[in-house]
């Protein structure tokens, strides 16, 4: 700890700063103070204790008092900063996460029958497409919103503003997503209820504002099949 000790200004008194060379500055003028007064740590009038005719009271504060005041100021400053941040946050609208299925879609989805495959994958068609179905091994372009069962989004191509292109049926994505897209048609939208055995065997770590995905835990994918690059090229020829 440095030898200089700061005496914070008190209400109704002058500013006093104590240095290691036994000087005090009051109202900007240095005054030499006997060492015995520096060691007492008592509050005394300058005119009575030092004898230099000070007009204001001089405060000699114990080291523990200085520490207490410092802590109080730190806590107060932290509180003000938090309040300021909260005020700014309160003025901002809540962040809207883009979805493939909005509130109206969610209500309609309640009446859509659930289909369960032999692997345990379950799905509901939000919209049945009118285009071709992707052959195994072909590249597909899809949008997706990946969620934990509570509905919290942990990944989304919509937020990245870029379709996700991968080779379907080749193990480039989790098994449940692979299987679910293979039976879709271009232009279709589907909600996939992926069991843990077809999801992420090692799980996914959490990211800022994103939930953690535990290993072998169920997840939900809303997916739309946009187009099939290779198949579209062949059809054009």
PDB file of C-alpha atoms in Angstrom, residues 83-96:
ATOM      1  CA  UNK A  83     -29.088   1.447 -12.758  1.00  0.00           C
ATOM      2  CA  UNK A  84     -27.845   3.275 -15.837  1.00  0.00           C
ATOM      3  CA  UNK A  85     -27.486   0.055 -17.804  1.00  0.00           C
ATOM      4  CA  UNK A  86     -30.908  -1.133 -16.689  1.00  0.00           C
ATOM      5  CA  UNK A  87     -32.434   2.161 -17.734  1.00  0.00           C
ATOM      6  CA  UNK A  88     -30.897   1.875 -21.187  1.00  0.00           C
ATOM      7  CA  UNK A  89     -32.006  -1.723 -21.492  1.00  0.00           C
ATOM      8  CA  UNK A  90     -35.514  -0.819 -20.384  1.00  0.00           C
ATOM      9  CA  UNK A  91     -35.749   1.686 -23.214  1.00  0.00           C
ATOM     10  CA  UNK A  92     -34.906  -0.900 -25.874  1.00  0.00           C
ATOM     11  CA  UNK A  93     -37.556  -3.133 -27.449  1.00  0.00           C
ATOM     12  CA  UNK A  94     -37.158  -6.876 -26.770  1.00  0.00           C
ATOM     13  CA  UNK A  95     -35.041  -8.674 -29.323  1.00  0.00           C
ATOM     14  CA  UNK A  96     -37.185 -10.457 -31.895  1.00  0.00           C
TER      15      UNK A  96
END
